[in-house]
PDB file of C-alpha atoms in Angstrom:
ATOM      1  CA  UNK A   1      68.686  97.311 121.359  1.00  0.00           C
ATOM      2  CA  UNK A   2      68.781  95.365 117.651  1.00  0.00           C
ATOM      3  CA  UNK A   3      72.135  93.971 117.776  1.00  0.00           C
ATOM      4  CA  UNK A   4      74.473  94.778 114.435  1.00  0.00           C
ATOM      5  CA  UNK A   5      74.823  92.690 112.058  1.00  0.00           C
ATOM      6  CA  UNK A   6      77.578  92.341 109.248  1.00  0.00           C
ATOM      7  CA  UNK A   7      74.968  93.238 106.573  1.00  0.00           C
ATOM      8  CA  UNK A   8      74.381  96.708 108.531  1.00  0.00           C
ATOM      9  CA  UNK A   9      77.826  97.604 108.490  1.00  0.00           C
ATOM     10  CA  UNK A  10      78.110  96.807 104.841  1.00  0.00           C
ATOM     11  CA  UNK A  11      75.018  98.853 103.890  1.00  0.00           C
ATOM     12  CA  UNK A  12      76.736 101.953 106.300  1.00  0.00           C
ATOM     13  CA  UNK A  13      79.793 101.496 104.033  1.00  0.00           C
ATOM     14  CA  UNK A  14      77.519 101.507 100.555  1.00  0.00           C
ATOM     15  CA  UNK A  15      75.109 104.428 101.867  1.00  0.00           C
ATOM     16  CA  UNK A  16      78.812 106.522 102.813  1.00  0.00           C
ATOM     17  CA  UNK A  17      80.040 105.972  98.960  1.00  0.00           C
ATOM     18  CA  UNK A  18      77.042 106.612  97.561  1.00  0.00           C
ATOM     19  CA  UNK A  19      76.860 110.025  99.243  1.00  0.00           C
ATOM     20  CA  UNK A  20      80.402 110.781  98.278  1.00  0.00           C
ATOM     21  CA  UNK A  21      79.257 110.165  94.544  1.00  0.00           C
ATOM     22  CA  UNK A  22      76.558 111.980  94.866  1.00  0.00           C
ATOM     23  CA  UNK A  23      78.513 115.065  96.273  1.00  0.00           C
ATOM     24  CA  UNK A  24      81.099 115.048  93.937  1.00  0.00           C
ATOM     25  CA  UNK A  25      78.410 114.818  91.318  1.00  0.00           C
ATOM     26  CA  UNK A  26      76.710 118.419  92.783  1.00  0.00           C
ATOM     27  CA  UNK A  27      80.070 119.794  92.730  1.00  0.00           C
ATOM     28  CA  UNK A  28      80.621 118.745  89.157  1.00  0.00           C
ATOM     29  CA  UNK A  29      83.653 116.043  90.210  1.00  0.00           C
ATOM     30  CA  UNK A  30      84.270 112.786  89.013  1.00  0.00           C
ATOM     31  CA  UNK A  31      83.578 110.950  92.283  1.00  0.00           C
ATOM     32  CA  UNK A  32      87.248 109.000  91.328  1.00  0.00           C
ATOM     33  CA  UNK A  33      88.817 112.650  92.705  1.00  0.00           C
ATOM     34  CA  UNK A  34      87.280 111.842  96.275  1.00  0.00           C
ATOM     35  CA  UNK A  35      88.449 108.598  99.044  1.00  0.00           C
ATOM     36  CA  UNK A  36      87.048 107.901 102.418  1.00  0.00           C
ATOM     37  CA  UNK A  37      89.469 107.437 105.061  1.00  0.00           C
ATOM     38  CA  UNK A  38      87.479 104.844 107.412  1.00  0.00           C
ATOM     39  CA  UNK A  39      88.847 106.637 111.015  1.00  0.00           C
ATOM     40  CA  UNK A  40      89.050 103.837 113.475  1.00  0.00           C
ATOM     41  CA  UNK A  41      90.201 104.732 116.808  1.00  0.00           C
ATOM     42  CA  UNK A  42      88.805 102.257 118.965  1.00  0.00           C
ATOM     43  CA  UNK A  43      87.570  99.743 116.362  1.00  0.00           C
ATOM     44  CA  UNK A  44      88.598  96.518 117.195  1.00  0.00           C
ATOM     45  CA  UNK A  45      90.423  94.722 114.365  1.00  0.00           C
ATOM     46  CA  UNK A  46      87.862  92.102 113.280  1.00  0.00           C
ATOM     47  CA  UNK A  47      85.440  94.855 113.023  1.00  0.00           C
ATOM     48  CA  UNK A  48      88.061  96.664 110.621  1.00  0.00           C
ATOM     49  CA  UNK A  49      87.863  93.320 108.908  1.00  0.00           C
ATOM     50  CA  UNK A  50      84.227  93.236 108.329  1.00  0.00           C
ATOM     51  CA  UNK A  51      84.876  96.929 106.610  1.00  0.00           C
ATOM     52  CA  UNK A  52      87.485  96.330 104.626  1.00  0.00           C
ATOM     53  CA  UNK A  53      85.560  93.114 103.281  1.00  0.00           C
ATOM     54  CA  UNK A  54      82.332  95.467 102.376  1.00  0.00           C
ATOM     55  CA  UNK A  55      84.510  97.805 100.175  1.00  0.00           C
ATOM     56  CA  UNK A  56      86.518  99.975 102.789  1.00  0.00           C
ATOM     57  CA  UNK A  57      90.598 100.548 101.381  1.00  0.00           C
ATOM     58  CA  UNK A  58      91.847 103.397 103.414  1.00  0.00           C
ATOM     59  CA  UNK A  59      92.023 103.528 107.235  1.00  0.00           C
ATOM     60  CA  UNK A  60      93.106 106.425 109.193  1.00  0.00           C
ATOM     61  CA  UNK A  61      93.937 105.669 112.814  1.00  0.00           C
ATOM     62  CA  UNK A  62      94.459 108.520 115.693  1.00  0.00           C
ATOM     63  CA  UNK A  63      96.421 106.735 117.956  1.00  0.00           C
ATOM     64  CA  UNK A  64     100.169 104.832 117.462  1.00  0.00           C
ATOM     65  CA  UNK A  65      99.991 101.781 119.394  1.00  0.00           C
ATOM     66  CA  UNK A  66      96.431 101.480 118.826  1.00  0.00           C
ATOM     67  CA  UNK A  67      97.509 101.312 114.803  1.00  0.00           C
ATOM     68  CA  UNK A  68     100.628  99.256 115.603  1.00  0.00           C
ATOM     69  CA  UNK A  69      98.716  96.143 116.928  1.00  0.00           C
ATOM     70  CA  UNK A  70      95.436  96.458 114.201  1.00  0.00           C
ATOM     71  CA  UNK A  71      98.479  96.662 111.398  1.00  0.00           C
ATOM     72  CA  UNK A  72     100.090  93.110 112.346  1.00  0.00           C
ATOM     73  CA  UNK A  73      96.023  91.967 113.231  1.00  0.00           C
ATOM     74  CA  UNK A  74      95.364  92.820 109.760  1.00  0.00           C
ATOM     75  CA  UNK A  75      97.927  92.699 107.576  1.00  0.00           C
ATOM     76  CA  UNK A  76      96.595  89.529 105.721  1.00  0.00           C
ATOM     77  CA  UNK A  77      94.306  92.059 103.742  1.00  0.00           C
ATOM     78  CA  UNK A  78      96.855  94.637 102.714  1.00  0.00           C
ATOM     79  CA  UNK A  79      94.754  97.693 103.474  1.00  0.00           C
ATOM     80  CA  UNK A  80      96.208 101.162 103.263  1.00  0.00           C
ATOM     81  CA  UNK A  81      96.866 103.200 106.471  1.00  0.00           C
ATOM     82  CA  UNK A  82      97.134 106.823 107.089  1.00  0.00           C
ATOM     83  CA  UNK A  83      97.620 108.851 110.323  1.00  0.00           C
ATOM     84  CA  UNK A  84      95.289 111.135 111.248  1.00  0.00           C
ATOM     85  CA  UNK A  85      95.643 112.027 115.063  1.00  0.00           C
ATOM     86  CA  UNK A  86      98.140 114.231 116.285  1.00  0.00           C
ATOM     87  CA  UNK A  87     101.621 112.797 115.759  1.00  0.00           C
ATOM     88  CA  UNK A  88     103.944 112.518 118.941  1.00  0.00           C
ATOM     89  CA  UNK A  89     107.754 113.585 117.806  1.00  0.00           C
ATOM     90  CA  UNK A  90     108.886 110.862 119.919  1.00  0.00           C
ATOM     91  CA  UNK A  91     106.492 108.523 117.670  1.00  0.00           C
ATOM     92  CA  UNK A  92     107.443 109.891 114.528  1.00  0.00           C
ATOM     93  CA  UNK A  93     110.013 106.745 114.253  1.00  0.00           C
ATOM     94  CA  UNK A  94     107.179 104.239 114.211  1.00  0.00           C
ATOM     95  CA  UNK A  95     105.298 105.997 111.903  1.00  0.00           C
ATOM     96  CA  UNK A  96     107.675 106.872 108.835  1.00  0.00           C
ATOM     97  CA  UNK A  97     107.427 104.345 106.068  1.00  0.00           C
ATOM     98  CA  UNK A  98     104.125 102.187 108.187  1.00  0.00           C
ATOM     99  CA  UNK A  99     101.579 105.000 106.863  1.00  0.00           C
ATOM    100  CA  UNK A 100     101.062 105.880 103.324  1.00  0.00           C
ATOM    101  CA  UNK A 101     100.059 109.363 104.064  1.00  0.00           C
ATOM    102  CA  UNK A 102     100.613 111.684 107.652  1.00  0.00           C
ATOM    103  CA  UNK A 103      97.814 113.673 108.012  1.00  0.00           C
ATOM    104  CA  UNK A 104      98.620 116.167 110.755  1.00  0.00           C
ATOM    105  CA  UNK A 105     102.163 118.050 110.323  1.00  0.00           C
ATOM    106  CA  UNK A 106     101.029 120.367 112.542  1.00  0.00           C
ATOM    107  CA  UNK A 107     104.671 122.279 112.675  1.00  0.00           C
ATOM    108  CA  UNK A 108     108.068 123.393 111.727  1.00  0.00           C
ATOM    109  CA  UNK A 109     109.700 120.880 114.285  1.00  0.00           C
ATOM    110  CA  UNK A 110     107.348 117.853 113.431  1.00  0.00           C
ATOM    111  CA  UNK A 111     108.343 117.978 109.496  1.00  0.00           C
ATOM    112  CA  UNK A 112     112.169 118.396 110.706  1.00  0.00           C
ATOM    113  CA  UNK A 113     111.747 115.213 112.793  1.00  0.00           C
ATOM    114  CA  UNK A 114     109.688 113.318 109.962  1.00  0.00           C
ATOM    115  CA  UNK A 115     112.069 114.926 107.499  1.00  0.00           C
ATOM    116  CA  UNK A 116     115.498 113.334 109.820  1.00  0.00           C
ATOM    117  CA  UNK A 117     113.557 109.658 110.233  1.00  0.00           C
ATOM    118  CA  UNK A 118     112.656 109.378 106.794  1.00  0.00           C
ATOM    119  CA  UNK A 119     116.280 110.156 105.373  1.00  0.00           C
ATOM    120  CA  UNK A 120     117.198 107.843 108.305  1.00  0.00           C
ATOM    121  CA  UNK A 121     115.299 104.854 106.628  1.00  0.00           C
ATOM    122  CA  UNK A 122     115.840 105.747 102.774  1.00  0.00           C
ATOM    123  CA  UNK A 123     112.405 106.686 102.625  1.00  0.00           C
ATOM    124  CA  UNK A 124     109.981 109.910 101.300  1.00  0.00           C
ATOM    125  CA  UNK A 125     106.987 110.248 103.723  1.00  0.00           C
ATOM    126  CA  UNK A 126     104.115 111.464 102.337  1.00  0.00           C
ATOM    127  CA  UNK A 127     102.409 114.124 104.539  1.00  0.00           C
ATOM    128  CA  UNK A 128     100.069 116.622 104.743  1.00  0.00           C
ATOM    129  CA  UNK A 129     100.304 120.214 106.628  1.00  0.00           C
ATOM    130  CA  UNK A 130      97.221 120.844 109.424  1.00  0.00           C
ATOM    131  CA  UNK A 131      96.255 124.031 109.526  1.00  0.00           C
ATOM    132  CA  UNK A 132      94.185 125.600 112.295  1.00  0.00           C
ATOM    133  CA  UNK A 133      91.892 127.058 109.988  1.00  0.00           C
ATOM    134  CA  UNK A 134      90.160 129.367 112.428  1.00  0.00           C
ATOM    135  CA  UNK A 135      93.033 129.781 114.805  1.00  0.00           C
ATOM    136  CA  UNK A 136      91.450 128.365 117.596  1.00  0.00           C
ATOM    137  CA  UNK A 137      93.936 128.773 121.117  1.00  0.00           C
ATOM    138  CA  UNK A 138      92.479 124.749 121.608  1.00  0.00           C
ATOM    139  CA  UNK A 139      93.380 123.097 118.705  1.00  0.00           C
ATOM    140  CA  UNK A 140      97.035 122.314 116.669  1.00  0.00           C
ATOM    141  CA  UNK A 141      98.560 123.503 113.609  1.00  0.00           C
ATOM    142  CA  UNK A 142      99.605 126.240 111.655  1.00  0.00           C
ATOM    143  CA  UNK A 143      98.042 129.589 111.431  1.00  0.00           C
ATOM    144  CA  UNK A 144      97.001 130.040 107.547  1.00  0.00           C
ATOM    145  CA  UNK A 145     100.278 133.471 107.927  1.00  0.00           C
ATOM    146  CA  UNK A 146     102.145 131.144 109.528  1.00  0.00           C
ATOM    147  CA  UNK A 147     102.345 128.630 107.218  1.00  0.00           C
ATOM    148  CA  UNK A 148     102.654 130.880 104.851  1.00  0.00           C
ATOM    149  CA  UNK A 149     105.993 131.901 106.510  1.00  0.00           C
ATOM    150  CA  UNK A 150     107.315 128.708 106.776  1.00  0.00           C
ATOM    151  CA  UNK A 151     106.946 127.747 103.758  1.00  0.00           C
ATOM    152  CA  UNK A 152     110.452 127.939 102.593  1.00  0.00           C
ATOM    153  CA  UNK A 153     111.624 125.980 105.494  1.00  0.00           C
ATOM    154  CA  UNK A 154     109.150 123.218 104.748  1.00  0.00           C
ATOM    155  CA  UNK A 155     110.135 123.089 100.660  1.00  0.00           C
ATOM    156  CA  UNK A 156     113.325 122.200 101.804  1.00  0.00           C
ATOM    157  CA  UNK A 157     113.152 119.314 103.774  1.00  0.00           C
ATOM    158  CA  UNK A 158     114.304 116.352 100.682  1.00  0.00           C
ATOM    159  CA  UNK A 159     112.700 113.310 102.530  1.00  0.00           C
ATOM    160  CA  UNK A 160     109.045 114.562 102.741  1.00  0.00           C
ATOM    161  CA  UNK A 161     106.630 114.809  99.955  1.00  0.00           C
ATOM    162  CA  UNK A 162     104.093 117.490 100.681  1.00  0.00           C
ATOM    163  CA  UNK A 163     100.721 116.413  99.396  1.00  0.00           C
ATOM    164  CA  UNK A 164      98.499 119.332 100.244  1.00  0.00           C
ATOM    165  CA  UNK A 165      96.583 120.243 103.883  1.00  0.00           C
ATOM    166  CA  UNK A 166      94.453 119.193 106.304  1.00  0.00           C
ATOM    167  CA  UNK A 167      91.676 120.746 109.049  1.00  0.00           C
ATOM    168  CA  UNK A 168      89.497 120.222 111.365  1.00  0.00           C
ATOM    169  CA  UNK A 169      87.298 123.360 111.723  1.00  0.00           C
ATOM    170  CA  UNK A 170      85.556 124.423 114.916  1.00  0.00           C
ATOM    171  CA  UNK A 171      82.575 122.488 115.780  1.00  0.00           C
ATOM    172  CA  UNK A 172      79.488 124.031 114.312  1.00  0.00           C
ATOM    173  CA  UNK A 173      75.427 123.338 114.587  1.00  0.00           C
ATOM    174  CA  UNK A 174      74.646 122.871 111.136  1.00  0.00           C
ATOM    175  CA  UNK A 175      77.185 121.335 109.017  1.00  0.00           C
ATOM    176  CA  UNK A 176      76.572 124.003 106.306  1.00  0.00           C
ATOM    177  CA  UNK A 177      78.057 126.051 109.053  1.00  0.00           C
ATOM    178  CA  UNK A 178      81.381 124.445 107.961  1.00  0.00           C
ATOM    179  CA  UNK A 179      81.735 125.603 104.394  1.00  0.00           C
ATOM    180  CA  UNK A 180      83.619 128.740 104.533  1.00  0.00           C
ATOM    181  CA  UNK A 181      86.563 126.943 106.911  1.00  0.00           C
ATOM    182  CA  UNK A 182      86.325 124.752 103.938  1.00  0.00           C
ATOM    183  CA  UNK A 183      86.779 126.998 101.711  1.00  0.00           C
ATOM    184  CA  UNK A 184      89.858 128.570 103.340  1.00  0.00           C
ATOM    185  CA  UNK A 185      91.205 126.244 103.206  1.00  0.00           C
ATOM    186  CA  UNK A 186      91.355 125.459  99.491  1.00  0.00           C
ATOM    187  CA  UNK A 187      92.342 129.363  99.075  1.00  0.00           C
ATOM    188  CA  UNK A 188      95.132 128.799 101.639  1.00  0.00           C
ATOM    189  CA  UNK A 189      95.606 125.876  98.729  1.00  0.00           C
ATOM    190  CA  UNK A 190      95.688 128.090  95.944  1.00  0.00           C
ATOM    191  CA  UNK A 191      98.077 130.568  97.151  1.00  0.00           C
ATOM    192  CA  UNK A 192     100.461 128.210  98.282  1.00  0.00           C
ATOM    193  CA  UNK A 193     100.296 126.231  94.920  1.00  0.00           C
ATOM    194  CA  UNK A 194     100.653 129.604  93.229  1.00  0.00           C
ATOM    195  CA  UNK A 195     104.256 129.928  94.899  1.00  0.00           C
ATOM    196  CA  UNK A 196     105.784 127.351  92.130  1.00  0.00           C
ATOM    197  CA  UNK A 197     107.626 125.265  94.773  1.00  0.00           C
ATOM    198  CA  UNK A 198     108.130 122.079  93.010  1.00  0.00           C
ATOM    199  CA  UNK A 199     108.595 120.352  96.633  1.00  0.00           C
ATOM    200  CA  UNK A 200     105.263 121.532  97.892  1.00  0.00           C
ATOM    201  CA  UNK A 201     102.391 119.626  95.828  1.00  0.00           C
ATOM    202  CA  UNK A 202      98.520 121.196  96.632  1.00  0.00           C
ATOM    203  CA  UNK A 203      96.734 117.892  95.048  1.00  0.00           C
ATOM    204  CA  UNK A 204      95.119 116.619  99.010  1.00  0.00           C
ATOM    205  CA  UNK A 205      92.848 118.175 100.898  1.00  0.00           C
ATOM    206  CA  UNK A 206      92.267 116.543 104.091  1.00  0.00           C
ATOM    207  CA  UNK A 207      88.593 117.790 105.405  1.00  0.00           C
ATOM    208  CA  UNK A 208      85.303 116.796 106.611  1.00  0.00           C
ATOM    209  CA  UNK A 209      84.135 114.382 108.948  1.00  0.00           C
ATOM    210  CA  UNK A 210      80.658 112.005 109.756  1.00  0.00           C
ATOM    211  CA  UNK A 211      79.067 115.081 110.066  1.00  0.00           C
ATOM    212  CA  UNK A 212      80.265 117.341 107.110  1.00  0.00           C
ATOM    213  CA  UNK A 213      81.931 115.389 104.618  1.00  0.00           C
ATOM    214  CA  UNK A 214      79.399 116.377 102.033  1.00  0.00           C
ATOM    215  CA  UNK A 215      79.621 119.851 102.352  1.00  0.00           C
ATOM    216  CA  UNK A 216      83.685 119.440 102.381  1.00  0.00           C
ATOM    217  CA  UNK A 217      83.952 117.460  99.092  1.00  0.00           C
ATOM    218  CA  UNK A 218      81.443 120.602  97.487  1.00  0.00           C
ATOM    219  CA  UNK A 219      84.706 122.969  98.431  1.00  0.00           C
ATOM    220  CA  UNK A 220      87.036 120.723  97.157  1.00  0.00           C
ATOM    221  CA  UNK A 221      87.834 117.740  99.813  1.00  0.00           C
ATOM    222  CA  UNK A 222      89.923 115.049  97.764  1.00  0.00           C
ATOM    223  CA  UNK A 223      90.182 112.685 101.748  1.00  0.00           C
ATOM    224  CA  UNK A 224      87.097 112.746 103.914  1.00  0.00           C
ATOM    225  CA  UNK A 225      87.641 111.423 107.349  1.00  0.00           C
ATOM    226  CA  UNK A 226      84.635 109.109 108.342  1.00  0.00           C
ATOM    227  CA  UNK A 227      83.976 106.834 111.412  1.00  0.00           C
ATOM    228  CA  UNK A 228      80.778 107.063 113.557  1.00  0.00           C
ATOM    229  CA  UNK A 229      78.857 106.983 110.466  1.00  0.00           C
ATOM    230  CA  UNK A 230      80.146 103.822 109.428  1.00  0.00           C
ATOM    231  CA  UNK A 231      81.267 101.835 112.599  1.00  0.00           C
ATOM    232  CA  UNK A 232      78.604 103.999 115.231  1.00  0.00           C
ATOM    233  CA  UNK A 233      79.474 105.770 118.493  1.00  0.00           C
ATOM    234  CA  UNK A 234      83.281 105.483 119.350  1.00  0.00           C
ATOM    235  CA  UNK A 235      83.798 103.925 123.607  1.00  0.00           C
ATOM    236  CA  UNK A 236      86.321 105.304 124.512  1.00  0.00           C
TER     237      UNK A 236
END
């Protein structure tokens, strides 16, 4: 097999922006209202280094001392991290104040804990709520009534800043397939922005992946999560 090269990469990175412009442009957005997260669990850092040098700014990592070690590896080029796996409560320490944006609040008790480290260090964490879109018994977050119902507990924690949601739907054959999850999910959105809580911001939505990402940004994705189709086939 035709070994990469750094050109490649680069040209994976250019084809992936191009097809967010071009998907904001069907969905009649200004492609500025869309970013690509570059997911790299299991990237090695100088990898990450040959993305970030073909136009890559955001990188989401899954895993906390995977992202510790790539953050010191690469902190010579400043890029911005989020967290996008699911967030440990006894790792919520490490990662209040290192990532600009938390991905998966997937409960009550993991915005509490957030919520208690953040006032601990004099900081607001940005985060986002995960939602379990299609309530699937495998997967983490809240249930779209659940939420809902904790919503007054979550507007009053002072030390987060609530950005807007997050999913993962179910896996699906055809990523058209994926649309109405997407779609819920900007309703779930709406109704939640239509509450007037001044603590609980709907401006992120956190969906869509290598597979989907187009269809996502047509329903309204402001983050798409992307890694196999820029850095190939995670090993694990």
């Amino acid at each position: 097999m035709e070994s990469e090269t750094d050109d490649s990469l680069a040209r994976r990175v250019h084809q992936i922006l191009d097809r967010i412009r071009c998907a904001a442009a069907r969905a009649g957005r200004s492609p500025e209202t869309v970013r690509l997260v570059a997911a790299t669990k299991t990237v090695p850092a100088e990898r990450i280094r040959e993305g970030l040098g073909a136009g890559l700014i955001l990188l989401g990592e899954n895993r906390m001392q995977e992202a510790l070690a790539k953050i010191a590896l690469l902190r010579d080029l400043s890029p911005r991290w989020h967290f996008i796996g699911q967030l440990q409560r006894r790792k919520v320490r490490d990662a209040v104040g290192t990532f600009e944006l938390i991905h998966s609040v997937d409960s009550v008790e993991l915005a509490q804990e957030i919520n208690r480290r953040a006032g601990d260090a004099g900081v607001k964490q940005a985060v986002l709520l995960e939602v379990n879109i299609a309530g699937e018994a495998s997967k983490a977050g809240f249930s779209q009534r659940g939420l809902m119902q904790a919503l007054g507990l979550l507007g009053d924690l002072p030390h987060l800043r609530i950005q807007g949601l997050m999913t993962i739907p179910p896996p699906v054959q055809r990523p058209e397939d994926a649309r109405p999850h997407f779609r819920d999910l900007r309703e779930l959105g709406a109704r939640i922005a239509a509450k007037d809580m001044s603590s609980l911001v709907m401006q992120e939505y956190s969906m869509g992946m290598s597979h989907d990402f187009e269809i996502a940004i047509e329903e309204g994705a402001t983050l798409v999560r992307v890694g196999t189709a820029i850095f190939g086939a995670r090993h694990v």
